Short mmCIF file of C-alpha atoms and ligand atoms in Angstrom, two decimals:
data_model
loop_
_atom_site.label_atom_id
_atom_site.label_comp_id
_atom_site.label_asym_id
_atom_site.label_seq_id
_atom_site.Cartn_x
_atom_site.Cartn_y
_atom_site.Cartn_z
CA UNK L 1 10.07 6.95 16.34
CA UNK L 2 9.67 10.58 15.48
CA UNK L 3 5.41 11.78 14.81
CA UNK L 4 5.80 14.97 12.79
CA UNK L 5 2.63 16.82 13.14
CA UNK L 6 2.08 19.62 10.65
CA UNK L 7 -0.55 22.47 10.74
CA UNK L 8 -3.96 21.18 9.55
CA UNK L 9 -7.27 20.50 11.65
CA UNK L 10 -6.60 17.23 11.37
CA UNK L 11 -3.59 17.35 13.86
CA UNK L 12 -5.90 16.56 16.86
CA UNK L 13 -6.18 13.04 15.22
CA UNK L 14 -2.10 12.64 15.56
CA UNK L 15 -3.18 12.82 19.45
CA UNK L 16 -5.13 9.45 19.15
CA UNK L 17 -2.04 8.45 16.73
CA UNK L 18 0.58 9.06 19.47
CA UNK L 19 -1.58 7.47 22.15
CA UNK L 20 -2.12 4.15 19.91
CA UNK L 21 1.82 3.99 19.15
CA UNK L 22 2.92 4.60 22.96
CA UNK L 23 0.25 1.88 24.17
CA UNK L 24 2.20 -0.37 21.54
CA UNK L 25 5.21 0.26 22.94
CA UNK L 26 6.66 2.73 20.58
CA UNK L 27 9.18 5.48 21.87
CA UNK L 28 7.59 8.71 20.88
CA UNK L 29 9.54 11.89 20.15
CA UNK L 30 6.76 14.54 18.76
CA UNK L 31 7.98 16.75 16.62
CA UNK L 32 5.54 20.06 16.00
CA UNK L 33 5.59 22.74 13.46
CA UNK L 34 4.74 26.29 14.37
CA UNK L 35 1.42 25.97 12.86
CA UNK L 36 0.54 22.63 14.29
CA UNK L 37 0.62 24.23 18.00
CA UNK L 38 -2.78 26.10 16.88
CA UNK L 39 -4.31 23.33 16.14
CA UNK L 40 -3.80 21.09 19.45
CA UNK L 41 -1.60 21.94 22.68
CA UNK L 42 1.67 21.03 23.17
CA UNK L 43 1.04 19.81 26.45
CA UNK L 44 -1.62 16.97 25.22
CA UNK L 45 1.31 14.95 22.85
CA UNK L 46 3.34 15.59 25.56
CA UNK L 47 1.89 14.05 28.00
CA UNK L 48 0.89 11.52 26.02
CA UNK L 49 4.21 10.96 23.98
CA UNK L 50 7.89 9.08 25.67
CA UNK L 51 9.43 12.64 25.33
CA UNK L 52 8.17 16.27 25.06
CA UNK L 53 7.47 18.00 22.24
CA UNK L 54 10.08 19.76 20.23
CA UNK L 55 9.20 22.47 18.17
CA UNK L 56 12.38 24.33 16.30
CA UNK L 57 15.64 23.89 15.75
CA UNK L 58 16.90 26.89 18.08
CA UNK L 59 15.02 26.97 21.53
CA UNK L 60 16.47 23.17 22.68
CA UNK L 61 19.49 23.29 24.82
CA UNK L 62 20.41 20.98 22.53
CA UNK L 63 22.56 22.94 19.46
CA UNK L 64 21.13 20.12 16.76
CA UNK L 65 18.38 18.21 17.51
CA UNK L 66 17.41 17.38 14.03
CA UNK L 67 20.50 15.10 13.74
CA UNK L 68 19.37 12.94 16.55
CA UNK L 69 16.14 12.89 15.98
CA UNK L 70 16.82 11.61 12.30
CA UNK L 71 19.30 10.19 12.93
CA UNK L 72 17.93 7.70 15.89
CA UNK L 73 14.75 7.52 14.75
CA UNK L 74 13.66 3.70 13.03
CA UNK L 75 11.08 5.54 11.30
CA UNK L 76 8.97 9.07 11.29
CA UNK L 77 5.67 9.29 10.83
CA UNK L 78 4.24 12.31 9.64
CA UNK L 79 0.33 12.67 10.87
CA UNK L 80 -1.20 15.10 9.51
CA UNK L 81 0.65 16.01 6.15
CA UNK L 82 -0.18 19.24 4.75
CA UNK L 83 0.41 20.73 1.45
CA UNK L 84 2.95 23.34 2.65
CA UNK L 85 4.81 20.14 4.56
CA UNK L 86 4.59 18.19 1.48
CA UNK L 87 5.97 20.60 -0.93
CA UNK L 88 9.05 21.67 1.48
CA UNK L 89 9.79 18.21 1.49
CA UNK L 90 9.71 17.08 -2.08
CA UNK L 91 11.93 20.68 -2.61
CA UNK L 92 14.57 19.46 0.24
CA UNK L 93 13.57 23.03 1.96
CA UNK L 94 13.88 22.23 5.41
CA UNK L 95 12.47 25.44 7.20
CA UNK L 96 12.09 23.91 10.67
CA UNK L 97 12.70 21.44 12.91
CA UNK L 98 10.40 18.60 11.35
CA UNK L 99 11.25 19.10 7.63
CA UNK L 100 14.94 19.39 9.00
CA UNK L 101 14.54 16.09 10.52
CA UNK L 102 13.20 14.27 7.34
CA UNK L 103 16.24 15.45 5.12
CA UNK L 104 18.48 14.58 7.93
CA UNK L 105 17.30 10.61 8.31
CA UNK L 106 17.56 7.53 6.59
CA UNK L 107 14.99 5.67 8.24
CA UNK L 108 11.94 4.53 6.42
CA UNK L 109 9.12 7.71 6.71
CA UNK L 110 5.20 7.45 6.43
CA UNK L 111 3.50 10.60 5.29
CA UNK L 112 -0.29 10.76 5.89
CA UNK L 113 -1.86 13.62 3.81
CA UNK L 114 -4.83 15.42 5.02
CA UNK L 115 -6.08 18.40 3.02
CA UNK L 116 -8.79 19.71 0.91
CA UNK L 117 -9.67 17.76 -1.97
CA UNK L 118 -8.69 21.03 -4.02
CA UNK L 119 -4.92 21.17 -2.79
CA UNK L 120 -4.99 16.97 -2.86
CA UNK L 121 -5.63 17.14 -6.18
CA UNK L 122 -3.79 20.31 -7.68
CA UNK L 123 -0.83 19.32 -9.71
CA UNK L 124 1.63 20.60 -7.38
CA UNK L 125 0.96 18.39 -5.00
CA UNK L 126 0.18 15.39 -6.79
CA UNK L 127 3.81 16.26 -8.29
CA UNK L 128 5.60 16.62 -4.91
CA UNK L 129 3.92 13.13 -3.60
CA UNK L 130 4.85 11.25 -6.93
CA UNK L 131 8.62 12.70 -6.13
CA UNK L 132 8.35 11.43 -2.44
CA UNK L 133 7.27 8.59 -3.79
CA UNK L 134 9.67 7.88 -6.10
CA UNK L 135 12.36 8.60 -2.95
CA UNK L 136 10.65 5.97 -1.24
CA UNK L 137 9.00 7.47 0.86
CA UNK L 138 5.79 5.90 2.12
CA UNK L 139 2.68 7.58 1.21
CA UNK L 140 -0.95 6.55 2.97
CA UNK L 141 -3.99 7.44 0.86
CA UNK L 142 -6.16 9.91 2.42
CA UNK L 143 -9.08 8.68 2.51
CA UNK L 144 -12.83 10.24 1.10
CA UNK L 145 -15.10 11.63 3.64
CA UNK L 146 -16.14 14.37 5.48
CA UNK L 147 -13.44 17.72 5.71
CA UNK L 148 -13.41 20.72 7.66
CA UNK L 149 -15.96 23.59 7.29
CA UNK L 150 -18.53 20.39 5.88
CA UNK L 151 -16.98 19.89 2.75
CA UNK L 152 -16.86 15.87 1.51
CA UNK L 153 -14.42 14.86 -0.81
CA UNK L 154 -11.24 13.20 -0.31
CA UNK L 155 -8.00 14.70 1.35
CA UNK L 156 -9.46 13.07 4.96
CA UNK L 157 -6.68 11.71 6.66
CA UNK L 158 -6.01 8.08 6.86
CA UNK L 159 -7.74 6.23 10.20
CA UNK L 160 -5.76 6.46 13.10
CA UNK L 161 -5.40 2.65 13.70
CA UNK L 162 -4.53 2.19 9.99
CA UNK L 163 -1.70 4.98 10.27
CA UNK L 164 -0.57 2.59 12.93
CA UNK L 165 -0.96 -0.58 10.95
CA UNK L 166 0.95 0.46 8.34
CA UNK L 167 3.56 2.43 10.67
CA UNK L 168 3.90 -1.40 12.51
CA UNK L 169 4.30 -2.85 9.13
CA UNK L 170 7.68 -0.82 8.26
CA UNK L 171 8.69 -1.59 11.50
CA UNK L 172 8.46 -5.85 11.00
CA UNK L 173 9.99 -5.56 8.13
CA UNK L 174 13.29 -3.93 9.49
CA UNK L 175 16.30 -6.52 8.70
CA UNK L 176 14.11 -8.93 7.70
CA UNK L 177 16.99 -9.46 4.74
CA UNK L 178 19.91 -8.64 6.79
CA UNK L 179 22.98 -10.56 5.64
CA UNK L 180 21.28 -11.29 1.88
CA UNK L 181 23.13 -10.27 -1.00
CA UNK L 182 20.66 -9.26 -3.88
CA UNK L 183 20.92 -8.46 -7.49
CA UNK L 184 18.68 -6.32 -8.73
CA UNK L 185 18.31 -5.13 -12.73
CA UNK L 186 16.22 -1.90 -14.07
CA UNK L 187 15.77 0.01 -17.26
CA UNK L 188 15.21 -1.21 -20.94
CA UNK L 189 18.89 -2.23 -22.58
CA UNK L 190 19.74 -0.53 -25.51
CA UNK L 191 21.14 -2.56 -28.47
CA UNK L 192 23.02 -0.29 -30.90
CA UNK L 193 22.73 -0.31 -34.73
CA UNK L 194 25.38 2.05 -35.32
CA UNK L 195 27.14 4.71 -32.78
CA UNK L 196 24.38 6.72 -32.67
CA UNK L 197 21.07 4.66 -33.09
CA UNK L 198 19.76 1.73 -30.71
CA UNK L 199 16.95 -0.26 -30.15
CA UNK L 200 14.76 0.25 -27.16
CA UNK L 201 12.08 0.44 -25.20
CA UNK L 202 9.58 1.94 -22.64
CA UNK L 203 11.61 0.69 -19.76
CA UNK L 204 12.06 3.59 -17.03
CA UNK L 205 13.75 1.69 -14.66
CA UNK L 206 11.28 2.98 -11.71
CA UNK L 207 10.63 -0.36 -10.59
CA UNK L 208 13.79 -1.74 -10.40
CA UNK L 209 14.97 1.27 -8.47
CA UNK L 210 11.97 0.66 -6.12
CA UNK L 211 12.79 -2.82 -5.81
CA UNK L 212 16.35 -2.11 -5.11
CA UNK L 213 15.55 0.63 -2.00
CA UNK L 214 13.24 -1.66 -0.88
CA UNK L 215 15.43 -4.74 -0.19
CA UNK L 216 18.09 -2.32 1.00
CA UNK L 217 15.93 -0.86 3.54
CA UNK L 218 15.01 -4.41 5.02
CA UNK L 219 18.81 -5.10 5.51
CA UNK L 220 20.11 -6.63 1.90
CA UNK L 221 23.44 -5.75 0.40
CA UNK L 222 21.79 -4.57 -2.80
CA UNK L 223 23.59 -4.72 -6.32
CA UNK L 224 21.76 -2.87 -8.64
CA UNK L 225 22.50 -3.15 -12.57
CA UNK L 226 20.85 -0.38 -14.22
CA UNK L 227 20.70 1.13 -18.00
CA UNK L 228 19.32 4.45 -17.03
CA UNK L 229 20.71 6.91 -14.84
CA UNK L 230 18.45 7.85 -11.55
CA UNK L 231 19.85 8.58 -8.49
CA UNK L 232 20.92 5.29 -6.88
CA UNK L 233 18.97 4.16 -3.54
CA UNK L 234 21.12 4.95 -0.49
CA UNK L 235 23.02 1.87 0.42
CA UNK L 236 22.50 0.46 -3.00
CA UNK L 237 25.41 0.16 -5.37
CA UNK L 238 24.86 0.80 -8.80
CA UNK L 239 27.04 -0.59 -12.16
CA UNK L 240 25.53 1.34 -15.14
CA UNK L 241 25.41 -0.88 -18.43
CA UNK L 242 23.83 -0.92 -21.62
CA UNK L 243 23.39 -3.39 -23.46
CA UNK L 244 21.91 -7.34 -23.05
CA UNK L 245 25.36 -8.66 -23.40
CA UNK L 246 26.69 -6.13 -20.71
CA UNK L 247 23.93 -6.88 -18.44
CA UNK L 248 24.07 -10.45 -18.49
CA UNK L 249 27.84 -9.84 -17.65
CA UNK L 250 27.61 -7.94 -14.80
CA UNK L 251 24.79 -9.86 -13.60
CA UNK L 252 26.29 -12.83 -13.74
CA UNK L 253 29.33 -11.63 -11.90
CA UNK L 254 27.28 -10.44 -8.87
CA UNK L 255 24.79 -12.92 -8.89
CA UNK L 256 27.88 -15.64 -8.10
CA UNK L 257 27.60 -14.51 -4.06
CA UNK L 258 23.61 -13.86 -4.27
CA UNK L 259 20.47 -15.45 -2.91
CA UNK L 260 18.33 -13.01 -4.57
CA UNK L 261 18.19 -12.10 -8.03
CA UNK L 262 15.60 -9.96 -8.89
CA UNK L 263 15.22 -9.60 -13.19
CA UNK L 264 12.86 -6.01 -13.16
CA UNK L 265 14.48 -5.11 -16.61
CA UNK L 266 12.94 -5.31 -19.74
CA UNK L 267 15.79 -6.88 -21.72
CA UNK L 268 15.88 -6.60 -25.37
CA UNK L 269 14.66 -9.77 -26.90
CA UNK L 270 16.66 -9.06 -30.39
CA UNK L 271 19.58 -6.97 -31.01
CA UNK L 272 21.15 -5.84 -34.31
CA UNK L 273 23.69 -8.88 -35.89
CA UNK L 274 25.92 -6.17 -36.79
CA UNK L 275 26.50 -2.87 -35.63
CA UNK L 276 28.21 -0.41 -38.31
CA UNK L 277 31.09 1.29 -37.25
CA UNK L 278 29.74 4.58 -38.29
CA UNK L 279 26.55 6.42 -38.34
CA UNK L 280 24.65 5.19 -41.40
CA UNK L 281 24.20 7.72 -43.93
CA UNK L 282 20.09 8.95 -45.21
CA UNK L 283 21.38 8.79 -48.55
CA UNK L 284 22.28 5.40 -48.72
CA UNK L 285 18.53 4.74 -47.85
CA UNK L 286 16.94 2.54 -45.09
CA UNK L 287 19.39 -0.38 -43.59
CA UNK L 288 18.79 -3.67 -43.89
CA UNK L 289 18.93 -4.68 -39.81
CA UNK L 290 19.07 -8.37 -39.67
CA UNK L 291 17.94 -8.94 -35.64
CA UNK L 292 19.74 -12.18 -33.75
CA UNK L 293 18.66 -13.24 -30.35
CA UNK L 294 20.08 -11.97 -27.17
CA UNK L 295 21.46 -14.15 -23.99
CA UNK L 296 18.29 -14.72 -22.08
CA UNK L 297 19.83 -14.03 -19.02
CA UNK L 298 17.30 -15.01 -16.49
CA UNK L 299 16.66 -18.19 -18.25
CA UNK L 300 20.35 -18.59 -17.95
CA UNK L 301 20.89 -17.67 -14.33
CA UNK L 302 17.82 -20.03 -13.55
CA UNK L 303 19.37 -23.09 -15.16
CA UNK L 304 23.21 -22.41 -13.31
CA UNK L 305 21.05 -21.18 -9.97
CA UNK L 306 22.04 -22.58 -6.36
CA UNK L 307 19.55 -24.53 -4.38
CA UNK L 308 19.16 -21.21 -1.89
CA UNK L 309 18.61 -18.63 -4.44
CA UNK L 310 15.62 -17.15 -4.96
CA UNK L 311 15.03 -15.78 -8.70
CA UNK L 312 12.78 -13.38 -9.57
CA UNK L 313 11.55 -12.48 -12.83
CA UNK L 314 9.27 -9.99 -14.95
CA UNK L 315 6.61 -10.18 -17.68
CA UNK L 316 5.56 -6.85 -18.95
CA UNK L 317 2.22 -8.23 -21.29
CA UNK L 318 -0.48 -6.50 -23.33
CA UNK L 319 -3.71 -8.42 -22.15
CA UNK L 320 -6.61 -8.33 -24.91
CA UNK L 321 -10.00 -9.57 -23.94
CA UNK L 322 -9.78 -12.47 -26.82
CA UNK L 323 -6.26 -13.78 -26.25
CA UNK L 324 -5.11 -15.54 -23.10
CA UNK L 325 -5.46 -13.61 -19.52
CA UNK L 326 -2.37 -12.01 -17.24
CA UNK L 327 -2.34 -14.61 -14.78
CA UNK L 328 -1.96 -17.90 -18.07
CA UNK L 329 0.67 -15.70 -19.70
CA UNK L 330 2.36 -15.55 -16.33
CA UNK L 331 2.16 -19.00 -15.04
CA UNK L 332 3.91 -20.04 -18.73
CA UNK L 333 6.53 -17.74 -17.95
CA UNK L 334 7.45 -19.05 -15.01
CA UNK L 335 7.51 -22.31 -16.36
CA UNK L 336 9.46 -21.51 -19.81
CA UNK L 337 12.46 -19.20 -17.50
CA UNK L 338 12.66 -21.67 -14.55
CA UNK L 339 11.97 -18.73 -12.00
CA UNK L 340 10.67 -18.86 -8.72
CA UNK L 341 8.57 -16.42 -9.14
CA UNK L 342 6.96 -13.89 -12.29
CA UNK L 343 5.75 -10.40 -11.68
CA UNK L 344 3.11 -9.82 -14.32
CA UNK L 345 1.75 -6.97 -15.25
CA UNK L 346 -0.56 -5.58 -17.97
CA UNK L 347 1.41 -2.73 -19.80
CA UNK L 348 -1.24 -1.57 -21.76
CA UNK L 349 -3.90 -0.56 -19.06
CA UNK L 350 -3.86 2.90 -17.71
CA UNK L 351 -0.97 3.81 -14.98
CA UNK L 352 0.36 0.16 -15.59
CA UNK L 353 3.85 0.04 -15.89
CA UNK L 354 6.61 1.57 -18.66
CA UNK L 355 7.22 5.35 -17.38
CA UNK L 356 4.50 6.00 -14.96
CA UNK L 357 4.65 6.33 -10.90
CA UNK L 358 2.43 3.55 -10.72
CA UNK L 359 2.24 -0.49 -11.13
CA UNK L 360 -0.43 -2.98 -11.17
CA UNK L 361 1.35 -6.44 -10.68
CA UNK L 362 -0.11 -10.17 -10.36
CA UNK L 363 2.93 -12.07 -8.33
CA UNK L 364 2.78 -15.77 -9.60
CA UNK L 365 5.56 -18.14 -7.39
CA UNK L 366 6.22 -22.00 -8.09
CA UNK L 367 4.86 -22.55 -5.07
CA UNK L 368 1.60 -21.86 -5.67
CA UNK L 369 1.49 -18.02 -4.96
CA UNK L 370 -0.57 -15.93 -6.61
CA UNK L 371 -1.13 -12.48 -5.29
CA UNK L 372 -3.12 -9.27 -6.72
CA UNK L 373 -1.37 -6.12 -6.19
CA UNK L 374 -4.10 -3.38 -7.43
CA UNK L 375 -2.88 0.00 -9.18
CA UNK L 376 -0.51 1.66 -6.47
CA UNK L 377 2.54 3.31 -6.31
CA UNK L 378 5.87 1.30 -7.31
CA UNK L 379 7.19 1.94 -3.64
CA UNK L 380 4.00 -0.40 -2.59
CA UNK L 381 4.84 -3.31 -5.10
CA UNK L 382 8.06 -3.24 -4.32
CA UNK L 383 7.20 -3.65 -0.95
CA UNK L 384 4.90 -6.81 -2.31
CA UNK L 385 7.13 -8.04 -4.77
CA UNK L 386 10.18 -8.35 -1.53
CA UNK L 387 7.57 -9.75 0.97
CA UNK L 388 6.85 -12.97 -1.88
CA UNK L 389 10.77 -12.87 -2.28
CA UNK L 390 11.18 -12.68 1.91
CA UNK L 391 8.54 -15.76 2.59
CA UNK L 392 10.26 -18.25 -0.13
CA UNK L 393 13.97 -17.13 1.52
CA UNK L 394 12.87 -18.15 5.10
CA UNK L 395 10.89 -20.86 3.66
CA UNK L 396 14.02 -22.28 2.54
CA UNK L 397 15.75 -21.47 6.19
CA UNK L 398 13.23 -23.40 8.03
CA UNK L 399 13.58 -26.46 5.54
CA UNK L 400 17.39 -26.48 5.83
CA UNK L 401 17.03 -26.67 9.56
CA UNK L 402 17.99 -29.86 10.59
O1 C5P S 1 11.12 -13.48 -22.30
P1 C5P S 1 10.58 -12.20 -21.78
O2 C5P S 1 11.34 -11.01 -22.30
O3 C5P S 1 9.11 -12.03 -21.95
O4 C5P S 1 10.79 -12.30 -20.19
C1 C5P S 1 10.85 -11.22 -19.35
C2 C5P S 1 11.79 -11.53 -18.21
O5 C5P S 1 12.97 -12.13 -18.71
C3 C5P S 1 12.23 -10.30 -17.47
O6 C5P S 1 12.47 -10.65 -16.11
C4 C5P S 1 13.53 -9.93 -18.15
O7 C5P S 1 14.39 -9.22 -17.31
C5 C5P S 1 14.09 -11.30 -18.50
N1 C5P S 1 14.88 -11.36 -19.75
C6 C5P S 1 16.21 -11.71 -19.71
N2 C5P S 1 16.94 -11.78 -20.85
C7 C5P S 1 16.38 -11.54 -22.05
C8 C5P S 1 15.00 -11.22 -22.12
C9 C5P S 1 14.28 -11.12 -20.95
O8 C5P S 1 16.73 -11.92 -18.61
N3 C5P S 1 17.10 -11.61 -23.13
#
């Protein structure tokens, strides 16, 4: 793996970092910005990492190092992450060797912030880590607690041994779904009234997308049936639709050679009977829309589903304190569809779901799971939502063994 070490005080803690990851076994290729040498000696990683210490792209012998070092590496940890690092990353600047190495890898990447609680919290930053994040990449906390020059806030970087923790935990999960085929859906469809009029909703799609790059990074062949248009996950192929009916086409087509199936859209539950042919006019005065039903298409897929798939679907709720809680509404759902399992979540609470970065999500499973994933970032329940999805899917391989 590649440890990216950026300029801040707290790059004498990558030290311990490097030494925890090389007694574990890791292959260590350190990878030191300019500024980063003034805070702890090249010699020290060195001697302490599998390789020495690279610093730029031009003093090697070798003409492109970046390439191999992203290229080769199964993951990069960055330890510590400063603002400056952050922000040429987000911006795709890559103005030496390490920020050259992120843009030139597709292997998972853990950034661990460390900064003043100032910069941590000034909207440029908190902008560039919600883009990282919605790239995928892997973002640990810092943490609150003492900073340089005796300041206390947060911005402290992230323990050592849980840098490693979570740097082991992208690691396990490496092919984990190699040679599963998975169907993913995202975005709110769009059921038209007339050419230029639809109905709607909230639905960004964020999840779904996270779902879809996470599944893909732990080895699925990822199908991902989308209404909106973000840039697709690499290694994930993407059919655009728009519509229920359109969705439930194209998902029913891919989901023929799936085991996973993975309903994160929010589907229109009504759509227009009609649709006029052209735009209806002010004058004539509000239409009369007359609403049918659309295909429930995960109910569908659950009734015609294979003995090895797994089916996963979504129940975007608004939880008041009188009416019944997140984790009844769920368990009905996954009784009325037929799922294996419901992510549940409580739209109307703040950072919860429709639009934002973020994602609260109770997991519910037939089996009996039921697992709280607090407010975190959409990579992370993605991350939880495929874990659930992983344990029923070798579940099933150890109870087909003969
Ligand atoms: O029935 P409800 O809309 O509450 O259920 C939400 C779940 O059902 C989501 O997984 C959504 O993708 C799926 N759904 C569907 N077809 C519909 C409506 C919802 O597949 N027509």
């Amino acid at each position: 793996m590649v440890l990216g070490v950026s300029g801040g005080i707290a790059a004498y803690k990558a030290v311990e970092v490097c030494r925890r990851l090389t007694d574990a076994g890791a292959v260590v290729s350190p990878v030191m910005t300019a500024a980063a040498t003034r805070f702890v000696g090249e010699t020290t990683l060195s001697a302490l990492a599998s390789e020495p210490v690279r610093r730029s792209l031009f003093d090697d012998a070798e003409p492109i190092p970046h390439t191999r070092l992203g290229q080769g590496a199964d993951l990069i940890i960055v330890v510590p992450a400063t603002a400056r690092l952050i922000g040429a990353y987000a911006a795709g600047i890559s103005s030496d060797l390490l920020t050259a190495t992120l843009l030139a890898t597709r292997a998972p990447v853990l950034v661990c912030p460390a900064m003043h609680t100032e910069m941590w919290e000034h909207p440029a930053v908190v902008e560039n880590i919600a883009t990282l994040r919605r790239r995928g990449v892997h973002v640990l906390e810092p943490a609150a607690g003492r900073l340089a020059g005796g300041d206390v806030g947060r911005g402290r970087l992230a323990d050592p041994a849980d840098i490693v923790a979570a740097a082991a935990r992208l690691l396990d999960r490496r092919g984990e779904m190699a040679g599963v085929g998975a169907v993913v859906t995202a975005g709110g469809t769009r059921e038209p009234i007339d050419p230029v009029r639809f109905i709607g909703n909230r639905s960004s799609g964020k999840q779904g997308y996270a779902i879809a790059a996470e599944l893909a990074r732990r080895g699925a062949t990822v199908s991902l049936v989308s209404t909106v248009d973000l840039p697709p996950p690499p290694g994930v192929a993407v059919t655009v639709v728009e519509t229920a009916a359109e969705m439930e086409a194209a998902v029913t087509a891919a989901a023929a050679s799936a085991g996973v199936v993975v309903m994160a859209a929010a589907v229109a539950d009504f759509r227009p009977k009609a649709t006029a042919a052209t735009k209806i006019k002010k004058h004539d005065g509000p239409p009369d829309v007359v609403l049918e039903p659309t295909p429930d298409i995960l109910a569908g897929l659950c009734r015609r589903r294979r003995p090895d798939q797994v089916i996963v679907g979504f129940a975007a709720e608004t939880i008041v304190a009188e009416g019944p809680t997140l984790a009844e509404l769920a368990a009905t759902k996954l009784e009325a569809k037929g799922a294996d399992l419901i992510v549940a979540n409580d739209v109307a609470a703040p950072g919860v779901g429709f639009a934002h970065d973020t994602n609260a999500v109770l997991i519910v499973g037939r089996d009996g799971l039921r697992s709280n994933v607090d407010l975190t970032d959409k990579a992370q329940v993605a991350a939880a939502v495929v874990d659930a999805v992983t344990r029923l899917i070798h579940n099933q391989e150890e109870q087909d063994q003969p």
